[in-house]
Coordinates of C-alpha atoms in Angstrom, one line a residue:
Chain A
X1147 CA -92.8 3.1 -246.3
X1148 CA -91.4 6.2 -247.9
X1149 CA -93.2 8.0 -250.0
X1150 CA -96.9 6.9 -247.7
X1151 CA -97.4 10.1 -246.6
X1152 CA -99.9 10.1 -243.6
X1153 CA -101.5 13.8 -242.5
X1154 CA -100.6 13.8 -238.3
X1155 CA -97.5 12.0 -237.1
X1156 CA -98.0 11.7 -233.3
X1157 CA -95.3 9.8 -231.1
X1158 CA -95.8 8.9 -227.8
X1159 CA -99.2 7.3 -227.7
X1160 CA -99.3 8.4 -223.4
X1161 CA -102.6 9.8 -223.0
X1162 CA -101.8 13.0 -225.3
X1163 CA -100.4 11.3 -228.1
X1164 CA -103.6 8.6 -227.8
X1165 CA -106.4 11.7 -227.2
X1166 CA -104.8 13.4 -229.8
X1167 CA -105.4 10.7 -232.3
X1168 CA -108.9 10.4 -231.9
X1169 CA -109.2 13.4 -231.9
X1170 CA -107.6 13.9 -235.1
X1171 CA -109.0 10.7 -236.3
X1172 CA -112.3 11.8 -235.2
X1173 CA -112.3 14.3 -237.7
X1174 CA -111.0 12.9 -240.9
X1175 CA -107.2 12.6 -240.6
X1176 CA -105.0 9.8 -241.5
X1177 CA -102.9 9.9 -238.6
X1178 CA -99.6 7.8 -237.9
X1179 CA -98.7 6.8 -234.0
X1180 CA -95.2 5.8 -232.7
X1181 CA -94.5 4.7 -229.0
X1182 CA -91.2 3.0 -227.7
X1183 CA -93.5 1.0 -226.1
X1184 CA -95.1 -2.2 -226.3
X1185 CA -98.1 -0.9 -225.7
X1186 CA -100.2 1.8 -225.5
X1187 CA -101.5 3.9 -222.5
X1188 CA -97.2 5.8 -221.5
X1189 CA -95.4 5.6 -219.0
X1190 CA -98.2 6.6 -216.7
X1191 CA -101.1 3.8 -217.8
X1192 CA -98.7 1.9 -219.0
X1193 CA -99.9 -1.8 -219.3
X1194 CA -103.4 -0.8 -217.9
X1195 CA -105.1 -2.1 -220.9
X1196 CA -103.9 -5.5 -218.6
X1197 CA -105.4 -4.9 -215.4
X1198 CA -107.8 -6.9 -215.7
X1199 CA -106.4 -9.7 -215.2
X1200 CA -104.9 -8.4 -212.2
X1201 CA -105.6 -9.6 -209.3
X1202 CA -109.0 -7.5 -206.9
X1203 CA -105.9 -5.9 -204.2
X1204 CA -103.9 -5.5 -207.0
X1205 CA -106.0 -3.2 -208.6
X1206 CA -106.9 -1.6 -205.8
X1207 CA -103.3 -1.0 -204.8
X1208 CA -103.2 0.3 -208.6
X1209 CA -106.2 3.3 -207.8
X1210 CA -108.9 4.4 -209.9
X1211 CA -106.8 5.9 -212.0
X1212 CA -105.0 4.1 -213.1
X1213 CA -107.6 1.7 -214.4
X1214 CA -109.8 4.0 -216.1
X1215 CA -106.5 4.1 -218.5
X1216 CA -107.6 1.3 -219.9
X1217 CA -111.1 3.2 -220.9
X1218 CA -108.9 5.5 -223.3
X1219 CA -106.3 3.2 -224.6
X1220 CA -109.3 0.8 -225.7
X1221 CA -110.8 4.1 -228.2
X1222 CA -107.2 4.6 -229.4
X1223 CA -106.8 1.2 -230.7
X1224 CA -110.7 2.5 -231.8
X1225 CA -109.8 5.1 -233.5
X1226 CA -108.7 4.2 -236.3
X1227 CA -105.5 5.5 -236.9
X1228 CA -101.4 3.4 -237.8
X1229 CA -100.0 2.0 -234.0
X1230 CA -96.5 1.5 -234.6
X1231 CA -95.7 0.1 -231.3
X1232 CA -91.7 -1.0 -229.9
X1233 CA -90.4 2.0 -232.8
X1234 CA -87.7 4.7 -231.3
X1235 CA -88.6 7.6 -233.9
X1236 CA -84.7 9.2 -233.9
X1237 CA -84.0 12.0 -235.7
X1238 CA -86.1 15.1 -237.1
X1239 CA -84.5 15.0 -240.4
X1240 CA -86.7 18.1 -242.1
X1241 CA -89.8 18.6 -242.6
X1242 CA -92.0 16.2 -242.5
X1243 CA -90.6 13.6 -242.1
X1244 CA -89.9 11.5 -238.8
X1245 CA -86.4 9.2 -238.7
X1246 CA -87.8 6.1 -237.4
X1247 CA -86.5 3.2 -236.8
X1248 CA -88.3 -0.3 -234.8
X1249 CA -87.4 -4.5 -235.5
X1250 CA -87.0 -4.8 -238.6
X1251 CA -84.6 -1.2 -239.3
X1252 CA -84.2 2.4 -239.6
X1253 CA -86.4 4.4 -242.5
X1254 CA -88.0 7.4 -243.6
X1255 CA -91.2 8.5 -242.6
X1256 CA -93.3 11.2 -244.4
X1257 CA -95.8 13.3 -242.3
X1258 CA -98.6 16.3 -243.1
X1259 CA -97.6 18.0 -239.2
X1260 CA -96.0 16.5 -236.2
X1261 CA -96.9 16.0 -232.7
X1262 CA -94.3 15.3 -230.2
X1263 CA -96.1 13.3 -227.4
X1264 CA -93.2 12.0 -225.4
X1265 CA -94.0 12.5 -221.8
X1266 CA -91.6 12.9 -218.5
X1267 CA -88.8 11.3 -217.5
X1268 CA -88.4 11.5 -213.9
X1269 CA -85.8 14.6 -212.7
X1270 CA -82.6 12.7 -211.8
X1271 CA -81.2 14.4 -208.5
X1272 CA -77.1 13.4 -208.8
X1273 CA -76.5 12.3 -204.8
X1274 CA -73.9 10.4 -203.3
X1275 CA -74.0 6.2 -204.5
X1276 CA -76.4 7.2 -206.8
X1277 CA -75.5 4.3 -209.3
X1278 CA -74.9 2.2 -207.5
X1279 CA -77.4 -1.7 -208.1
X1280 CA -80.2 -0.9 -205.6
X1281 CA -80.7 3.1 -205.8
X1282 CA -83.7 3.4 -208.2
X1283 CA -86.2 6.2 -208.8
X1284 CA -89.4 6.2 -207.7
X1285 CA -91.6 6.1 -210.8
X1286 CA -88.9 2.4 -212.6
X1287 CA -90.7 1.2 -209.2
X1288 CA -93.7 1.3 -209.9
X1289 CA -93.0 0.2 -212.9
X1290 CA -91.7 -3.4 -212.2
X1291 CA -94.8 -2.9 -210.2
X1292 CA -97.2 -2.2 -213.1
X1293 CA -95.9 -4.3 -215.7
X1294 CA -94.9 -7.0 -213.6
X1295 CA -96.8 -7.2 -210.9
X1296 CA -93.2 -6.7 -209.0
X1297 CA -92.7 -5.3 -204.8
X1298 CA -89.5 -4.6 -202.7
X1299 CA -88.6 -8.0 -201.7
X1300 CA -86.9 -6.7 -198.7
X1301 CA -86.9 -4.1 -196.8
X1302 CA -86.9 -0.2 -198.4
X1303 CA -87.0 4.0 -198.1
X1304 CA -88.5 6.4 -199.9
X1305 CA -86.7 9.6 -200.3
X1306 CA -87.2 13.1 -202.4
X1307 CA -90.3 14.8 -202.8
X1308 CA -93.1 15.1 -204.6
X1309 CA -96.9 13.5 -205.2
X1310 CA -95.6 10.1 -206.8
X1311 CA -93.4 9.8 -203.6
X1312 CA -96.6 10.1 -201.7
X1313 CA -98.8 7.7 -204.3
X1314 CA -96.2 5.0 -205.0
X1315 CA -95.5 4.0 -200.9
X1316 CA -99.7 4.5 -200.4
X1317 CA -99.5 1.6 -203.5
X1318 CA -97.2 -0.6 -201.8
X1319 CA -98.4 0.2 -198.5
X1320 CA -101.7 -1.8 -199.1
X1321 CA -100.0 -4.3 -200.8
X1322 CA -98.5 -4.7 -197.3
X1323 CA -94.9 -3.9 -198.2
X1324 CA -95.2 0.3 -197.1
X1325 CA -91.7 1.7 -197.0
X1326 CA -89.1 1.8 -193.4
X1327 CA -89.3 5.3 -194.2
X1328 CA -90.7 7.9 -196.4
X1329 CA -87.3 10.8 -196.2
X1330 CA -88.6 14.2 -198.0
X1331 CA -86.7 17.1 -199.3
X1332 CA -89.6 19.5 -198.4
X1333 CA -88.9 22.3 -195.9
X1334 CA -90.9 25.0 -194.4
X1335 CA -90.3 27.3 -196.3
X1336 CA -91.2 26.0 -199.3
X1337 CA -94.3 25.8 -198.0
X1338 CA -94.7 29.1 -197.2
X1339 CA -93.6 29.6 -200.6
X1340 CA -96.1 27.4 -201.7
X1341 CA -98.7 28.9 -199.6
X1342 CA -99.4 32.3 -201.6
X1343 CA -101.1 29.3 -204.5
X1344 CA -103.1 28.1 -202.1
X1345 CA -106.1 30.0 -202.9
X1346 CA -105.7 28.6 -207.1
X1347 CA -104.6 24.8 -205.0
X1348 CA -107.8 25.1 -203.7
X1349 CA -109.9 25.7 -205.9
X1350 CA -108.7 22.2 -207.9
X1351 CA -109.8 21.2 -203.9
X1352 CA -110.2 17.0 -205.6
X1353 CA -106.9 17.1 -206.0
X1354 CA -104.8 18.6 -203.1
X1355 CA -107.0 16.3 -201.1
X1356 CA -106.1 13.3 -202.4
X1357 CA -102.4 14.4 -201.4
X1358 CA -103.1 15.0 -197.9
X1359 CA -105.6 11.6 -197.7
X1360 CA -102.9 9.8 -198.6
X1361 CA -100.6 11.0 -196.2
X1362 CA -102.7 9.8 -193.4
X1363 CA -103.3 6.5 -194.8
X1364 CA -99.5 6.2 -194.6
X1365 CA -98.3 7.6 -190.9
X1366 CA -101.8 5.7 -189.8
X1367 CA -99.9 2.6 -191.3
X1368 CA -96.7 3.3 -188.9
X1369 CA -94.4 4.3 -191.7
X1370 CA -91.8 7.0 -190.5
X1371 CA -92.1 10.3 -192.3
X1372 CA -89.3 12.6 -191.6
X1373 CA -89.9 15.9 -193.3
X1374 CA -86.2 18.3 -194.6
X1375 CA -83.5 16.1 -194.8
X1376 CA -80.0 17.4 -196.5
X1377 CA -76.9 16.1 -197.5
X1378 CA -78.6 12.0 -198.3
X1379 CA -76.1 10.1 -199.5
X1380 CA -75.5 5.7 -200.2
X1381 CA -73.0 3.5 -199.3
X1382 CA -72.1 -0.3 -200.4
X1383 CA -70.0 -2.2 -202.3
X1384 CA -71.7 -4.4 -204.4
X1385 CA -75.8 -2.5 -203.7
X1386 CA -76.9 0.1 -201.6
X1387 CA -76.8 -0.8 -197.6
X1388 CA -76.9 2.1 -196.1
X1389 CA -77.9 6.0 -196.5
X1390 CA -77.1 8.2 -194.3
X1391 CA -78.8 12.0 -194.2
X1392 CA -78.9 15.2 -191.5
X1393 CA -81.8 16.6 -190.7
X1394 CA -81.3 19.9 -188.8
X1395 CA -77.4 19.4 -188.5
X1396 CA -78.1 16.1 -187.2
X1397 CA -76.8 13.3 -188.6
X1398 CA -79.3 10.2 -189.8
X1399 CA -78.5 7.4 -191.1
X1400 CA -80.4 3.6 -192.1
X1401 CA -79.5 0.4 -193.4
X1402 CA -81.5 -0.7 -196.3
X1403 CA -80.8 -2.8 -199.8
X1404 CA -83.1 -1.1 -201.1
X1405 CA -83.0 3.0 -202.1
X1406 CA -85.9 4.4 -204.2
X1407 CA -85.8 8.4 -204.8
X1408 CA -87.9 10.9 -206.3
X1409 CA -88.0 14.7 -207.2
X1410 CA -91.0 15.1 -209.5
X1411 CA -91.1 14.8 -213.2
X1412 CA -89.8 16.5 -216.4
X1413 CA -90.5 17.3 -220.2
X1414 CA -88.6 14.5 -222.5
X1415 CA -88.8 17.5 -224.2
X1416 CA -84.9 15.7 -226.9
X1417 CA -87.0 15.2 -230.5
X1418 CA -88.9 18.2 -230.0
X1419 CA -85.6 19.6 -229.4
X1420 CA -83.9 18.0 -232.3
X1421 CA -87.0 19.1 -234.7
X1422 CA -85.6 23.1 -234.3
X1423 CA -88.1 23.7 -231.7
X1424 CA -87.2 26.6 -229.8
X1425 CA -87.3 25.6 -225.5
X1426 CA -87.3 28.3 -222.9
X1427 CA -86.0 27.3 -218.7
X1428 CA -89.0 27.8 -217.6
X1429 CA -87.9 28.9 -213.8
X1430 CA -91.5 27.5 -211.3
X1431 CA -90.8 23.7 -212.9
X1432 CA -86.8 24.2 -213.1
X1433 CA -86.9 22.6 -216.7
X1434 CA -86.3 23.8 -219.8
X1435 CA -89.7 24.0 -222.3
X1436 CA -90.7 23.9 -225.8
X1437 CA -92.0 27.8 -226.4
X1438 CA -95.3 26.8 -228.0
X1439 CA -98.9 28.2 -228.1
X1440 CA -102.1 27.1 -226.6
X1441 CA -103.1 24.6 -229.5
X1442 CA -99.0 23.8 -228.5
X1443 CA -98.1 24.8 -232.2
X1444 CA -93.6 25.6 -231.7
X1445 CA -91.5 27.4 -233.4
X1446 CA -90.6 24.9 -235.8
X1447 CA -92.9 25.0 -239.1
X1448 CA -95.5 22.0 -238.9
X1449 CA -94.4 20.9 -235.2
X1450 CA -96.8 20.9 -232.1
X1451 CA -95.8 19.5 -229.0
X1452 CA -98.5 18.4 -226.1
X1453 CA -98.6 16.9 -222.5
X1454 CA -95.8 16.5 -219.7
X1455 CA -93.5 16.7 -223.3
X1456 CA -94.6 20.6 -223.5
X1457 CA -94.5 21.9 -219.5
X1458 CA -95.8 18.7 -216.7
X1459 CA -99.2 19.0 -215.8
X1460 CA -100.6 15.7 -215.2
X1461 CA -102.5 12.0 -216.8
X1462 CA -106.1 14.3 -217.5
X1463 CA -104.2 17.8 -218.4
X1464 CA -102.2 15.9 -221.7
X1465 CA -105.6 14.1 -222.6
X1466 CA -107.0 18.1 -223.3
X1467 CA -104.1 18.9 -223.9
X1468 CA -103.6 15.8 -226.6
X1469 CA -107.3 16.7 -228.1
X1470 CA -106.4 20.6 -228.3
X1471 CA -103.1 19.9 -231.1
X1472 CA -105.5 17.3 -232.4
X1473 CA -108.2 19.8 -233.1
X1474 CA -105.4 22.5 -234.7
X1475 CA -103.9 20.1 -237.1
X1476 CA -107.1 19.3 -238.5
X1477 CA -107.2 23.0 -238.4
X1478 CA -104.7 24.1 -240.4
X1479 CA -105.6 20.6 -243.2
X1480 CA -109.3 22.9 -243.4
X1481 CA -110.6 19.8 -242.2
X1482 CA -111.9 21.9 -240.3
X1483 CA -112.5 26.0 -240.5
X1484 CA -111.2 28.3 -237.6
X1485 CA -114.2 28.8 -235.7
X1486 CA -115.7 25.7 -235.6
X1487 CA -112.1 24.6 -234.4
X1488 CA -112.4 27.3 -231.7
X1489 CA -115.9 26.3 -231.3
X1490 CA -113.9 22.6 -229.9
X1491 CA -111.3 23.4 -227.9
X1492 CA -114.1 25.5 -225.3
X1493 CA -115.1 23.0 -223.1
X1494 CA -111.4 21.0 -223.5
X1495 CA -110.0 24.5 -222.4
X1496 CA -111.9 24.8 -219.7
X1497 CA -111.3 21.4 -218.2
X1498 CA -107.1 22.3 -219.3
X1499 CA -107.4 25.4 -216.4
X1500 CA -109.1 23.1 -213.9
X1501 CA -106.1 21.0 -214.4
X1502 CA -103.7 23.6 -214.3
X1503 CA -105.1 25.3 -211.1
X1504 CA -102.5 23.5 -208.9
X1505 CA -99.2 23.7 -211.2
X1506 CA -98.2 26.6 -209.7
X1507 CA -98.1 24.9 -205.2
X1508 CA -97.3 22.1 -206.6
X1509 CA -94.0 23.9 -208.3
X1510 CA -93.7 25.7 -205.7
X1511 CA -94.3 22.9 -203.0
X1512 CA -92.0 20.3 -204.4
X1513 CA -89.3 22.3 -206.7
X1514 CA -86.4 20.4 -205.3
X1515 CA -84.4 22.3 -203.1
X1516 CA -81.7 24.5 -203.9
X1517 CA -78.9 22.2 -202.5
X1518 CA -80.5 19.1 -204.2
X1519 CA -80.2 20.3 -207.6
X1520 CA -76.1 21.4 -207.3
X1521 CA -74.9 18.2 -205.8
X1522 CA -73.0 19.8 -202.2
X1523 CA -69.9 16.8 -202.0
X1524 CA -67.9 17.3 -205.0
X1525 CA -67.5 14.3 -205.3
X1526 CA -70.8 13.0 -206.1
X1527 CA -70.7 11.0 -209.6
X1528 CA -73.0 13.8 -212.1
X1529 CA -72.9 11.8 -215.4
X1530 CA -73.6 8.8 -215.1
X1531 CA -72.7 7.4 -217.9
X1532 CA -68.8 8.6 -218.5
X1533 CA -68.9 9.0 -214.9
X1534 CA -67.6 12.7 -214.1
X1535 CA -67.7 13.9 -210.9
X1536 CA -69.7 17.6 -210.1
X1537 CA -66.1 18.5 -208.9
X1538 CA -65.0 17.5 -212.3
X1539 CA -67.8 20.0 -213.4
X1540 CA -67.6 22.6 -211.1
X1541 CA -63.8 23.3 -212.0
X1542 CA -63.9 23.5 -215.8
X1543 CA -66.5 25.9 -215.1
X1544 CA -64.3 28.2 -213.4
X1545 CA -61.9 27.1 -216.0
X1546 CA -64.2 29.3 -218.5
X1547 CA -66.4 27.0 -219.6
X1548 CA -69.5 29.1 -220.1
X1549 CA -71.9 26.1 -221.0
X1550 CA -72.6 21.9 -220.9
X1551 CA -71.3 22.1 -224.9
X1552 CA -67.8 23.3 -223.3
X1553 CA -67.8 21.5 -220.9
X1554 CA -68.8 18.8 -222.9
X1555 CA -66.0 18.8 -224.8
X1556 CA -63.5 19.3 -221.8
X1557 CA -64.7 16.9 -219.3
X1558 CA -66.7 13.8 -221.4
X1559 CA -70.1 15.0 -219.2
X1560 CA -73.0 14.3 -221.0
X1561 CA -71.1 12.3 -224.2
X1562 CA -73.2 8.8 -222.7
X1563 CA -74.9 7.2 -224.1
X1564 CA -78.1 8.7 -222.5
X1565 CA -76.9 12.0 -224.4
X1566 CA -77.1 14.2 -221.7
X1567 CA -80.5 13.5 -220.0
X1568 CA -79.5 12.4 -216.8
X1569 CA -76.9 15.2 -216.3
X1570 CA -78.0 18.2 -218.0
X1571 CA -80.4 19.1 -215.0
X1572 CA -77.2 19.1 -212.5
X1573 CA -75.1 20.6 -215.7
X1574 CA -76.3 23.2 -216.1
X1575 CA -78.1 24.1 -212.7
X1576 CA -73.6 23.7 -211.7
X1577 CA -72.1 26.0 -214.4
X1578 CA -74.7 28.4 -212.7
X1579 CA -73.5 28.6 -208.9
X1580 CA -69.6 29.1 -211.0
X1581 CA -70.8 32.2 -212.8
X1582 CA -73.7 33.4 -211.1
X1583 CA -75.6 32.9 -213.8
X1584 CA -79.2 30.9 -214.2
X1585 CA -80.1 27.8 -215.6
X1586 CA -81.8 29.4 -218.0
X1587 CA -78.9 31.5 -219.2
X1588 CA -76.3 28.9 -219.3
X1589 CA -78.9 27.2 -221.3
X1590 CA -78.2 22.2 -222.4
X1591 CA -76.3 20.6 -224.6
X1592 CA -76.3 20.5 -228.3
X1593 CA -79.4 17.9 -228.8
X1594 CA -78.6 16.1 -232.2
X1595 CA -79.8 12.9 -233.4
X1596 CA -79.9 10.2 -233.2
X1597 CA -81.5 10.6 -230.3
X1598 CA -82.1 7.0 -229.7
X1599 CA -80.4 4.8 -230.2
X1600 CA -79.9 3.8 -233.7
X1601 CA -77.2 0.9 -234.5
X1602 CA -74.5 1.1 -237.9
X1603 CA -76.6 -1.9 -239.4
X1604 CA -79.6 -0.3 -239.0
X1605 CA -78.6 2.8 -240.2
X1606 CA -77.2 0.9 -243.2
X1607 CA -80.7 -0.5 -243.2
X1608 CA -82.5 2.7 -244.4
X1609 CA -84.2 3.0 -247.6
X1610 CA -83.3 6.2 -249.5
X1611 CA -81.3 6.8 -247.5
X1612 CA -79.1 8.6 -250.5
X1613 CA -82.5 11.5 -250.4
X1614 CA -81.4 12.6 -247.5
X1615 CA -77.6 13.2 -248.1
X1616 CA -76.1 17.0 -248.3
X1617 CA -79.6 17.7 -246.7
X1618 CA -79.5 19.6 -242.4
X1619 CA -79.5 16.2 -241.7
X1620 CA -77.1 15.7 -238.9
X1621 CA -77.3 11.5 -240.0
X1622 CA -75.0 12.2 -242.0
X1623 CA -72.8 15.0 -241.6
X1624 CA -71.4 14.2 -237.9
X1625 CA -74.6 16.8 -237.1
X1626 CA -71.7 19.3 -236.6
X1627 CA -73.2 23.9 -236.8
Chain B
X706 CA -84.7 -7.3 -204.5
X707 CA -87.8 -7.3 -206.0
X708 CA -91.1 -10.0 -205.7
X709 CA -94.1 -11.1 -207.8
X710 CA -96.7 -10.8 -205.9
X711 CA -98.6 -13.0 -208.0
X712 CA -97.9 -16.6 -210.0
X713 CA -98.2 -16.6 -213.8
X714 CA -97.5 -18.7 -215.9
X715 CA -93.8 -19.2 -217.5
X716 CA -93.7 -20.5 -220.5
X717 CA -90.4 -20.4 -221.7
X718 CA -86.6 -20.3 -220.5
X719 CA -84.0 -18.0 -220.4
X720 CA -79.5 -18.6 -220.3
X721 CA -78.6 -16.2 -217.2
X722 CA -75.4 -16.3 -217.0
X723 CA -75.4 -19.3 -218.5
X724 CA -78.5 -20.8 -215.8
X725 CA -82.0 -21.9 -216.7
X726 CA -84.4 -19.4 -215.6
X727 CA -87.7 -19.7 -216.2
X728 CA -90.2 -17.3 -217.5
X729 CA -93.0 -14.9 -218.9
X730 CA -92.7 -14.5 -222.6
X731 CA -92.6 -11.3 -223.9
X732 CA -91.9 -10.1 -220.6
X733 CA -90.4 -7.0 -219.6
X734 CA -85.7 -8.3 -219.8
X735 CA -85.4 -6.0 -217.1
X736 CA -87.8 -7.0 -214.2
X737 CA -87.4 -10.4 -214.9
X738 CA -83.9 -10.0 -213.6
X739 CA -84.8 -8.1 -210.5
X740 CA -87.0 -11.1 -209.5
X741 CA -84.6 -13.4 -210.0
X742 CA -81.7 -11.6 -208.5
X743 CA -79.6 -10.6 -210.6
X744 CA -77.7 -8.2 -210.0
X745 CA -75.1 -6.2 -211.0
X746 CA -76.5 -5.8 -215.3
X747 CA -73.6 -5.0 -215.8
X748 CA -69.9 -3.4 -214.9
X749 CA -69.1 0.1 -216.4
X750 CA -67.1 0.5 -218.8
X751 CA -64.7 3.4 -217.2
X752 CA -65.2 2.6 -213.5
X753 CA -65.4 -0.9 -214.0
X754 CA -68.6 0.2 -211.2
X755 CA -71.4 -2.4 -210.5
X756 CA -74.7 -0.9 -212.4
X757 CA -78.4 -2.1 -212.8
X758 CA -81.2 -0.1 -214.1
X759 CA -82.1 3.1 -212.0
X760 CA -85.5 3.9 -214.5
X761 CA -86.7 1.5 -216.3
X762 CA -87.8 4.1 -219.5
X763 CA -85.4 3.9 -221.2
X764 CA -84.2 7.0 -220.5
X765 CA -80.7 6.4 -218.3
X766 CA -79.3 3.1 -219.7
X767 CA -77.5 1.7 -216.5
X768 CA -79.6 -1.0 -217.7
X769 CA -77.3 -2.2 -220.6
X770 CA -76.7 -6.2 -220.5
X771 CA -75.4 -8.1 -222.8
X772 CA -78.1 -10.5 -224.6
X773 CA -77.3 -13.0 -227.0
X774 CA -74.1 -11.8 -227.3
X775 CA -75.4 -8.2 -228.6
X776 CA -73.6 -5.8 -225.9
X777 CA -75.5 -2.6 -224.9
X778 CA -78.9 -3.5 -224.6
X779 CA -80.8 -2.0 -222.8
X780 CA -81.9 -4.2 -220.7
X781 CA -85.9 -2.5 -218.9
X782 CA -86.8 -2.1 -223.8
X783 CA -86.6 -5.9 -224.0
X784 CA -89.4 -8.2 -224.2
X785 CA -88.2 -11.8 -222.7
X786 CA -88.1 -14.1 -225.7
X787 CA -87.7 -18.2 -225.0
X788 CA -83.7 -19.3 -225.3
X789 CA -82.4 -15.9 -224.9
X790 CA -78.9 -16.2 -223.5
X791 CA -78.5 -13.2 -220.9
X792 CA -75.1 -11.8 -219.4
X793 CA -73.2 -8.9 -217.2
X794 CA -72.1 -7.0 -219.1
X795 CA -68.3 -6.8 -218.2
X796 CA -66.7 -3.1 -219.4
X797 CA -65.8 -2.9 -222.8
X798 CA -61.4 -3.3 -222.2
X799 CA -62.9 -6.6 -220.9
X800 CA -64.5 -8.3 -223.3
X801 CA -62.7 -7.4 -226.9
X802 CA -61.9 -10.2 -228.4

């Protein structure tokens, strides 16, 4: 495998990775696709391939957008790319190399170009009690529905904001499992801010009306919708039993054994970062993004990014950016010239403009309010892995820790197995709060390989490990800088 | 906590905390455990507080559980195998030999 060089190695088999593979294969590139799940589709089309076996009611609840994923998966399966499921990519040790691990152990893959299409994750928003069993992401509940047809079997509450809160509530309501309440963070101010983007958003009318339709459907089904909630916290012993919140200063509470949280999604950019791609803070999305041009080309040679990993824009946009990256890879490797690349890009880019029109409106409406991003209660666990609370991070910042790396040394925050994925945003926001800076100036944890867990036994199996020794890799040198 | 909408053929048996649980081969382990009311998955290494799956997509590392004696296995990234032994994971100080 080590001497087997592919033209394009794609990380992630979601809409972006699949579309890139289809485009690149059509243009004659040899393509390998690595994905940690058992089947293609990414999180958005997770298990969509098997949806035809589901009952009619489940298919109707999941909806046509999800079901359409099966066509993309079919096209991907037929495109000729070598597809490696259940495979984690844990480093880009040098230009043109990927370190991967699967059931057979770790190995290196050589490639002329790399496309990071690693998708997104739900934005973690720490609040008191969010580590209790029974508190999960809305996306996590939706994943259970997609992969195993599971629905909550007891009263549950959805809280937060973003299209996925509405979509999942609607899907479960159609399956006769409506939430006990839908608690939304959005406030009048968010609407006023978002209204500025409305003229553009109106031009993507179908997307906009979809959300309104969902909301009407929920109200018609008697789901209580509460807006402008603050200070949400969960309490319980062995699991969540009750939640409390405030609205307009008034306290409220409700019993529940299941609380589903969602605050939008953020790019999974770790692999791009470890590949040396420069990242920038996007204030509108309140997230770090790899810096990239219109083709997804990053600041790191031969490495491109596509789909939500390069900035949240949704599945349809992801497939389009994937295709654009596929075209650019074919151009860089001499399969098509620039004129041909640009000609083929025209229809894709005009569709991309349409898909992206609604984003500024959604970003403005659903970006979690500052008091959600910066947990006000000092006892809130921020780092789930190492049990570090907000008060410890504030104290360390006041002591003079200027960034997440120093905070990590002082408190162990970000040192656990999730490698800072769950705490990075809150840490940057809390430091920003204490130092009156901007999260973009504060920065994120230095991201080091392995970006996915690898056991020592798997490392020991790494063929050709000696060839890595002495190179840039943090693999053998401990990652120190 | 969660239940299955439609019955599926349960072709294998896994052993959860010593008790046999019918399951589907290849099913997601974390989902299978949630469906069977297994809660929590582990007790936190430092705080000993109970934890269970949060993200279900391999990011949060809160679904860590003991699988065939191997600690810190991500339940949401593991497929069910026949005869798999799954045990609630104790804090590391309590599971050293």
